[in-house]
Structure formats: C-alpha cells, structure tokens
Short mmCIF file of C-alpha atoms in Angstrom, two decimals:
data_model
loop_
_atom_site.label_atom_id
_atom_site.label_comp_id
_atom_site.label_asym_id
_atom_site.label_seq_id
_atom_site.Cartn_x
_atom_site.Cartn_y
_atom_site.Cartn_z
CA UNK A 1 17.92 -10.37 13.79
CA UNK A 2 16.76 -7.04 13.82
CA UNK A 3 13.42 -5.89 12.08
CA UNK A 4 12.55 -2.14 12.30
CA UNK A 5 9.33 -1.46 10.71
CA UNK A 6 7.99 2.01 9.78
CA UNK A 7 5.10 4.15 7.88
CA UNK A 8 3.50 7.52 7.46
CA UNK A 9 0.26 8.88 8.15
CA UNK A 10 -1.53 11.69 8.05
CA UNK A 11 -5.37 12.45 9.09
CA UNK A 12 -6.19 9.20 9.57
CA UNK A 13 -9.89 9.57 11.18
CA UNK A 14 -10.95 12.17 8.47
CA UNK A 15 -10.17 9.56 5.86
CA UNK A 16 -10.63 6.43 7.05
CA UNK A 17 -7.39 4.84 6.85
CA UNK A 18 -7.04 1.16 8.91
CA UNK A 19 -3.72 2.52 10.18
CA UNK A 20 -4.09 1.06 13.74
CA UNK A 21 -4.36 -2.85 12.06
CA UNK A 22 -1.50 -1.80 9.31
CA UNK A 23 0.68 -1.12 12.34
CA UNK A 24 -0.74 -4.20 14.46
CA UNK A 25 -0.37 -6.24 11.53
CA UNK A 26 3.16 -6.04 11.20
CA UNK A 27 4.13 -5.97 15.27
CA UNK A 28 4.91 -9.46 15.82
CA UNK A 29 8.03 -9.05 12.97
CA UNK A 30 9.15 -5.82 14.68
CA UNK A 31 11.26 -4.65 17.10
CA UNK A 32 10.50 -1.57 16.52
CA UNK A 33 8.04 0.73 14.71
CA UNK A 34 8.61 3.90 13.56
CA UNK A 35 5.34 6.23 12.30
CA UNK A 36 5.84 9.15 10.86
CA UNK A 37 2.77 11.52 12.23
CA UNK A 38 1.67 14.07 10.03
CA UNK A 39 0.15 17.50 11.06
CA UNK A 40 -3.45 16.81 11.11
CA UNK A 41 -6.84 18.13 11.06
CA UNK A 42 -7.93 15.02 13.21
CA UNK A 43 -6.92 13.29 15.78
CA UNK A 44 -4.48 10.76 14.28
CA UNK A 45 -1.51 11.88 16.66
CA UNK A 46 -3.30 11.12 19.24
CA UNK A 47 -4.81 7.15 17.96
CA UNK A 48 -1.71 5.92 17.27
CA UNK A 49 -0.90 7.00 20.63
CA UNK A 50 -3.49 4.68 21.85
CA UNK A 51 -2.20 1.65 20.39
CA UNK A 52 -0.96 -0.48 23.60
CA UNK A 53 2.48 -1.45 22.16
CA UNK A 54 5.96 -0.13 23.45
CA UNK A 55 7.66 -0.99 20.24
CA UNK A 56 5.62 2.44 18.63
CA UNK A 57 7.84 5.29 18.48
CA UNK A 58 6.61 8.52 16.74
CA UNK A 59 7.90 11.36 14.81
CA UNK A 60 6.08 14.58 14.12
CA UNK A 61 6.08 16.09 10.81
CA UNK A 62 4.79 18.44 8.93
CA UNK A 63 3.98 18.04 4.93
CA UNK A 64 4.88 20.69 2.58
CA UNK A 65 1.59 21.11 0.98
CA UNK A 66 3.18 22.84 -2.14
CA UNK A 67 4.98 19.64 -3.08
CA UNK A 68 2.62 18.70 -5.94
CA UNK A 69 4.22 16.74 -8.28
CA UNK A 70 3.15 13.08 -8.81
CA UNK A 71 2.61 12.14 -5.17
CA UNK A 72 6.66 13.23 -4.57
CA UNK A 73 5.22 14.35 -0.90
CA UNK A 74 4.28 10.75 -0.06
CA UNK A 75 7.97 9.49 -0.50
CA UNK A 76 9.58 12.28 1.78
CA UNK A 77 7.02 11.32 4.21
CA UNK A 78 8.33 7.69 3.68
CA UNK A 79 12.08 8.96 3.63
CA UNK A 80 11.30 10.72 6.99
CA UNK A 81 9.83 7.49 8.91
CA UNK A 82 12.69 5.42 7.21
CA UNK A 83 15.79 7.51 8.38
CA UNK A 84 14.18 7.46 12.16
CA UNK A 85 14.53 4.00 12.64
CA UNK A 86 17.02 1.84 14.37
CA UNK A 87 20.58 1.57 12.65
CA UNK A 88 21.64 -1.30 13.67
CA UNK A 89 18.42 -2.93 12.31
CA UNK A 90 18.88 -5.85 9.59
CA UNK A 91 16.05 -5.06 7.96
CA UNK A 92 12.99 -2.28 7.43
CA UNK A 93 9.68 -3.37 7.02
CA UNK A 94 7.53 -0.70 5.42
CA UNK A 95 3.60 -0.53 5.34
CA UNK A 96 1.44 2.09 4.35
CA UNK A 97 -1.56 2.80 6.38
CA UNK A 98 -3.91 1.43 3.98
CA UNK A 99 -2.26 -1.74 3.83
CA UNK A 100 -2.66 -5.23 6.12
CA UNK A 101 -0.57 -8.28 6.24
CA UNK A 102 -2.31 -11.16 6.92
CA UNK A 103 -1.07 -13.36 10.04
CA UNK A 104 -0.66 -16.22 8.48
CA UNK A 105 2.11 -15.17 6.35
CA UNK A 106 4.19 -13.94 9.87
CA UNK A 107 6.00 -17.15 9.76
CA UNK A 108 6.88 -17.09 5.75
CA UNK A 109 8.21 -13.84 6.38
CA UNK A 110 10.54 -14.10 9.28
CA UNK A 111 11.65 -17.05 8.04
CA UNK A 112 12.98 -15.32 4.14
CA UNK A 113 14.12 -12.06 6.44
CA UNK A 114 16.57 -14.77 8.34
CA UNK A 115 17.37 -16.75 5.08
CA UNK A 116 18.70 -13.87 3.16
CA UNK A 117 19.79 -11.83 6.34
CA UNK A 118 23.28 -11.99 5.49
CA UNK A 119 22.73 -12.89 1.88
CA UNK A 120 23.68 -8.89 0.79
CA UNK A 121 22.67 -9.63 -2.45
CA UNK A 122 19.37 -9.43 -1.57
CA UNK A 123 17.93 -6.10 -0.86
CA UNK A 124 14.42 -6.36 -0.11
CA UNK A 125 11.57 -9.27 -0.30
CA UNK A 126 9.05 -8.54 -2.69
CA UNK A 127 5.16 -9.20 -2.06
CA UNK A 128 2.22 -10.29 -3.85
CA UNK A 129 -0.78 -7.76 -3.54
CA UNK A 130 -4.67 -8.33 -3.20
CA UNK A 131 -6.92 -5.05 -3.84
CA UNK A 132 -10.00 -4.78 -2.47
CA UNK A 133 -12.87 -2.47 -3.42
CA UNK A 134 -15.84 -1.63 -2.62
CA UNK A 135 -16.30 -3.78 -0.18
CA UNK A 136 -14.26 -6.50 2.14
CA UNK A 137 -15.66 -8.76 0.10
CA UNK A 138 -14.29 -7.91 -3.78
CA UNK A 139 -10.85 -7.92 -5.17
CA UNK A 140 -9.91 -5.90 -7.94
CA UNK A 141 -8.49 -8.35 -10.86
CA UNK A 142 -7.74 -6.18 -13.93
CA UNK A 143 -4.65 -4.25 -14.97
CA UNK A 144 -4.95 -1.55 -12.79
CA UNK A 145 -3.64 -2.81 -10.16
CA UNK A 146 -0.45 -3.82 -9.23
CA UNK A 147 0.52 -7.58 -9.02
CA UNK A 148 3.23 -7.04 -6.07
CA UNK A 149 5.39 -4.85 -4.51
CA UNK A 150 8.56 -4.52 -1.97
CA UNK A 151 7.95 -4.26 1.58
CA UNK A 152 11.24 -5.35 3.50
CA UNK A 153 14.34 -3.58 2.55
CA UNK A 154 17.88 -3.36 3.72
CA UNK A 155 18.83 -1.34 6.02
CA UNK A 156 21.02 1.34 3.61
CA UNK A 157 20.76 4.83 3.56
CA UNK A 158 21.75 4.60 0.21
CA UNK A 159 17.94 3.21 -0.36
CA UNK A 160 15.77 5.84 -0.53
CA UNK A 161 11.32 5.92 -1.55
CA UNK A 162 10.83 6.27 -5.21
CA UNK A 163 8.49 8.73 -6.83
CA UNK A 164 5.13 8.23 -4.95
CA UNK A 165 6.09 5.84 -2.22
CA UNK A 166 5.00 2.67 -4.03
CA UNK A 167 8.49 1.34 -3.77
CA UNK A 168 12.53 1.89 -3.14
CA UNK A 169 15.17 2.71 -5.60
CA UNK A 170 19.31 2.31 -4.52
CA UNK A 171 21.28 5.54 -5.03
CA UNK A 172 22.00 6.77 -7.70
CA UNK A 173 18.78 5.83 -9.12
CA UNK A 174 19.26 1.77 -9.75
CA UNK A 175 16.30 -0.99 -9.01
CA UNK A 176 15.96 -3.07 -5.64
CA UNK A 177 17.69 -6.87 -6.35
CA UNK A 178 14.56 -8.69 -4.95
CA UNK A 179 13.77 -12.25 -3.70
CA UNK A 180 10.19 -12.88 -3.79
CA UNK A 181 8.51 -14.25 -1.06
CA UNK A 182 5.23 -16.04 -0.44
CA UNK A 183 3.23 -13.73 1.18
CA UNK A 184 0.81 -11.17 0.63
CA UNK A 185 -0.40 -7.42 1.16
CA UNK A 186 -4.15 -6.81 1.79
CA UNK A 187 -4.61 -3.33 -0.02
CA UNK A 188 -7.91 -1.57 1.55
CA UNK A 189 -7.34 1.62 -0.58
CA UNK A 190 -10.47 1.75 -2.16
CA UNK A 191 -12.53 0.58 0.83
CA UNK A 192 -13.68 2.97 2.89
CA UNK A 193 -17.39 4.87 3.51
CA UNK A 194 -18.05 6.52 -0.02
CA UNK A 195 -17.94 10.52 1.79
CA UNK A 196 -14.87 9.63 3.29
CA UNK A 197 -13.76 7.97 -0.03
CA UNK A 198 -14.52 10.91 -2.07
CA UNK A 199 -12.72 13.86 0.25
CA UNK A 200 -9.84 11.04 0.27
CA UNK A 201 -9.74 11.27 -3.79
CA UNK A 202 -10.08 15.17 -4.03
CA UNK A 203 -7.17 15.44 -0.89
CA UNK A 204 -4.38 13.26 -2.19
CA UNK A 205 -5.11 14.30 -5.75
CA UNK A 206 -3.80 17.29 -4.81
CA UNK A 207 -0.23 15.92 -4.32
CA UNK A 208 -0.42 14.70 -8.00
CA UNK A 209 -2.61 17.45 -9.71
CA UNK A 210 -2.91 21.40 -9.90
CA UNK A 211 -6.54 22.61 -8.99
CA UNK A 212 -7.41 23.35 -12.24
CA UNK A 213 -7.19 19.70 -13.03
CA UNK A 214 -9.13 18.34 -9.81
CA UNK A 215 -11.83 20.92 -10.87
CA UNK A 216 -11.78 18.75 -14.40
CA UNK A 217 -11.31 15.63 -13.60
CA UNK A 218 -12.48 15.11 -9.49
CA UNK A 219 -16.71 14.46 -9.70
CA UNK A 220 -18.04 17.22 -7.44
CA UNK A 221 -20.34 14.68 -5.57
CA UNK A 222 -19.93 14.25 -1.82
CA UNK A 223 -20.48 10.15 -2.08
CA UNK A 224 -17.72 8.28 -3.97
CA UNK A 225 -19.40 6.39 -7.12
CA UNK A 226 -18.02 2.66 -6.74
CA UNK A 227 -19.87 1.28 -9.89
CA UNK A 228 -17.55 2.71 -12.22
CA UNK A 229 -14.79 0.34 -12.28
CA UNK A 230 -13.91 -2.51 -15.19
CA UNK A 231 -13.81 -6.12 -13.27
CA UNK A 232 -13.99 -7.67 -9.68
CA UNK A 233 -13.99 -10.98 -8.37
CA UNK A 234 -15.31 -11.84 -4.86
CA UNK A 235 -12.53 -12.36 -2.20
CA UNK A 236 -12.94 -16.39 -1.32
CA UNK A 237 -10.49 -16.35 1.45
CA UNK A 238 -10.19 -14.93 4.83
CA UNK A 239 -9.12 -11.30 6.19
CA UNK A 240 -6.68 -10.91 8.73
CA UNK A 241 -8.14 -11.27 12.56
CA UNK A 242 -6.74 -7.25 13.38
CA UNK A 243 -9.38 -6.22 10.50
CA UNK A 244 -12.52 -8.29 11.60
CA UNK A 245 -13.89 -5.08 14.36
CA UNK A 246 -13.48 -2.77 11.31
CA UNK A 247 -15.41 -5.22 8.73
CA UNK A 248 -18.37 -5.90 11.22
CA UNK A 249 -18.46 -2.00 11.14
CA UNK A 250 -19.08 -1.63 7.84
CA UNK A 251 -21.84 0.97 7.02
CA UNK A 252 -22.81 1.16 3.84
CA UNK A 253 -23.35 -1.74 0.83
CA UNK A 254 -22.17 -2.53 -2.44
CA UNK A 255 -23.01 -5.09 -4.37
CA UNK A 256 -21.08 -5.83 -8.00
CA UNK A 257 -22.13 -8.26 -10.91
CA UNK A 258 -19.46 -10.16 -11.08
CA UNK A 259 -20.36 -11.29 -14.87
CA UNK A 260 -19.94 -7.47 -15.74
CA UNK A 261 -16.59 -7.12 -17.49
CA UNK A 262 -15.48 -3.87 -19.25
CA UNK A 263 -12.03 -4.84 -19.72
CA UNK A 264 -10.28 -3.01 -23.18
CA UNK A 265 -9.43 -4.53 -25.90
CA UNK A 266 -5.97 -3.65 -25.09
CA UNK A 267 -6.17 -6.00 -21.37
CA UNK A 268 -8.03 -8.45 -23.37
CA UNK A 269 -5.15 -9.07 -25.45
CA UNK A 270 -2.69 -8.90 -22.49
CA UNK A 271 -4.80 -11.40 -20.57
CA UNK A 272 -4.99 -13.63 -23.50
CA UNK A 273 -0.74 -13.47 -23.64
CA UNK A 274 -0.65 -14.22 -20.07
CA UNK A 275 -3.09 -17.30 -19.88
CA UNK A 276 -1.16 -18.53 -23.08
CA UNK A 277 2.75 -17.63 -21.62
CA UNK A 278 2.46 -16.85 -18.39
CA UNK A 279 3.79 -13.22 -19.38
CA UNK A 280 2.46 -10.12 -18.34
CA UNK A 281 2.82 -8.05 -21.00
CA UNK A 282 3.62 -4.05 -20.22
CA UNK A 283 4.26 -4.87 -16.30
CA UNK A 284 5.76 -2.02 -13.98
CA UNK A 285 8.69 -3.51 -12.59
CA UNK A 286 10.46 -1.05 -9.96
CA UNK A 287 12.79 -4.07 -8.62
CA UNK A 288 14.79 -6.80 -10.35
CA UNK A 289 13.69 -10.32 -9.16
CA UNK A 290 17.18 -12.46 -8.03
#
C-alpha cells in the first residue's frame, strides 16, 4: 500500500503555523509527502527544508493574490500539492498546516487505509476534529466548529478541493462516499501568540473579503482579543509528542471561565435535540457516510 500525503503552506514563521509537526505528524503513514511552498515573506521555504525526512518533496508556487472569493485560493493551493504526488499511490493523506494527528491514532489509520484499500466504494476516511483555542489547554465545544472532516482520499484526479479547502468533492460536483474512522484531527487554528493571531485574521480574510469589508469588520488592534468567544471546555487528554517543544514555548496566557456560556438560543435548542436524539440538527455535511 501506497500512502502519499500532501499540504500547502504559505508564510509559515510570520503566522505561526505548526507546519513542521502537521508534516511530522503524518510521516510514519507516508511514503511520500508532497508540500506545496508558497511565495513568502518569511522563511517557510527554507524550514520545511530543514525537516530531516527524505520522504519531503516540495513544489514552489505562487498564489494569485486577486483570487478573493470565499477562500477559493486555499483549494488551488490544495489542488496544486494534490496533483504533485505519486500516481501510483492508493491513497492521499491531506493535512493542513494548522492541523496535528495524534500518534496514537497511526495504527487505527493504517489499518482502515488497508481495509478499504481495494474496497472502491470507499473514497476517503472521514475524521473526528478537536479545536483548540486560546490555549493548548481549551477545546472549542459549540456550533462553530466542525464535528469532522475527510483527510484520506482516493487517489482520482477526478477528486478535486472544494470551495475553501475544508474538504473534496468528485467531478462533476458530487459528495465523497466516506467510511468513518476512529481517529482524530488536533485543530491549532486559533492558537497561536495573539499579534501573530491578529495579522493571521486580517491576511487570510483577505482571500474571503474585499478591503472595504476587513476595514468593517477586522478590529484594528495589533493583539488578537481571545475573550470573545461563546463556550470552551478544558482539553482532559494528551497532545501529540511532535507538539510538546511548541507547547512548553508558549508565551503568553489565557485563562477562560469555563461556567461562562453564551451559547444562542438557536444552539440551545440544537443541543437540546442532540442530547435527546443524538441528531445534529443543521450539520454541514460535504461527504456521504457509507
């Protein structure tokens, strides 16, 4: 079995992003890993250089800056890293450079990638998702955030990154068939040093937004403002070993009350229908579980 595994990245010192441990995280699965590099005002060409693996191959690119509708730039990034990689590869496994897998799920998921490898069927292996914030040490638990996502996919062309890289559509425009998998994605998205946080949130805006509207919308503050979310629980497990330098690094505190809740009465309701059904009501659903 083939695994080919691939991401993006782009300015990856400016803003913080624990690309080195996404990549690392993955490595034992791959045979391969592809990383798209973009142009950058930093040195990120050069650090994933440094990681001391000879399965990292890399790609240059360069973003078109003037794609800026709904994060479309993030998927031909994805697109790019996803045609470079090996064809005769079973599967791809795709992480983003804010995202870690924990090692203790290596085993769970080489094991489903061999179970369905010749189950065709099956197009990709869907994830559960924990979102931290803050901190390493909360985990966002409202309706926010996504439950899971898909990771490993087929190796088809006919696959391609759907609207702002969060997942994979089948051409012409049909959902992933799915088997999901216990395992998780760490998502470290909304941890990082509240300067770096805030340039990150006024950059990538601008692959969603005109300036007009980050002039509206974007706080002009040069420290990213943590408090402001609706509901976090403190993370009770452990954090994968590649991320333990970069957590005994940390630089700067935040500390939530736990017994603060702001939820809506709109996710009130929903959480009420899921504790009662075990429904989630309203879910975004870009695969189809088989």
């Amino acid at each position: 079995m083939k695994v080919s595994g691939f991401t993006f990245v782009r300015n990856a010192i400016r803003y913080d992003y624990p690309v080195v441990e996404a990549i690392q995280s993955i490595l034992p699965l791959c045979t391969e890993m592809v990383v798209a590099v973009g142009n950058s005002d930093d040195d990120t060409l050069q650090l994933i250089r440094s990681i001391p693996s000879d399965k990292i191959r890399i790609i240059e690119t360069v973003w078109d800056d003037n794609v800026r509708d709904n994060g479309r730039v993030l998927a031909i990034e994805t697109d790019k890293a996803f045609r470079a990689i090996d064809p005769t590869a079973d599967w791809a496994f795709y992480i983003q450079a804010d995202e870690v897998m924990h090692e203790k799920y290596i085993d769970a998921v080489r094991e489903n990638m061999q179970r369905y490898k010749d189950d065709h069927e099956v197009e990709g292996l869907l994830f559960d998702y924990v979102h931290f914030y803050g901190s390493y040490d909360y985990v966002g638990t409202s309706y926010r955030w996504y439950r899971r996502e898909v990771r490993v996919i087929r190796n088809r062309k006919d696959i391609f990154s759907y609207r702002d890289a969060q997942g994979f559509r089948i051409l012409p425009n049909r959902k992933l068939k799915v088997k999901h998998i216990p395992a998780s994605i760490f998502h470290y998205g909304y941890v990082r040093e509240p300067k770096a946080m805030q340039n990150k949130q006024v950059s990538f805006n601008r692959y969603w937004h005109s300036d007009e509207w980050i002039d509206q919308n974007i706080p002009r503050t040069s420290e990213f403002d943590y408090s402001e979310i609706d509901r976090l629980e403190r993370f009770q497990d452990t954090h994968p070993q590649v991320m333990h330098r970069r957590i005994a690094n940390l630089t700067w505190d935040f500390v939530f009350d736990e017994s603060r809740v702001r939820l809506s009465l709109k996710d009130r309701v929903k959480e009420w229908v899921e504790k009662t059904t075990g429904r989630r009501l309203g879910e975004y659903r870009n695969y189809v579980i088989v």
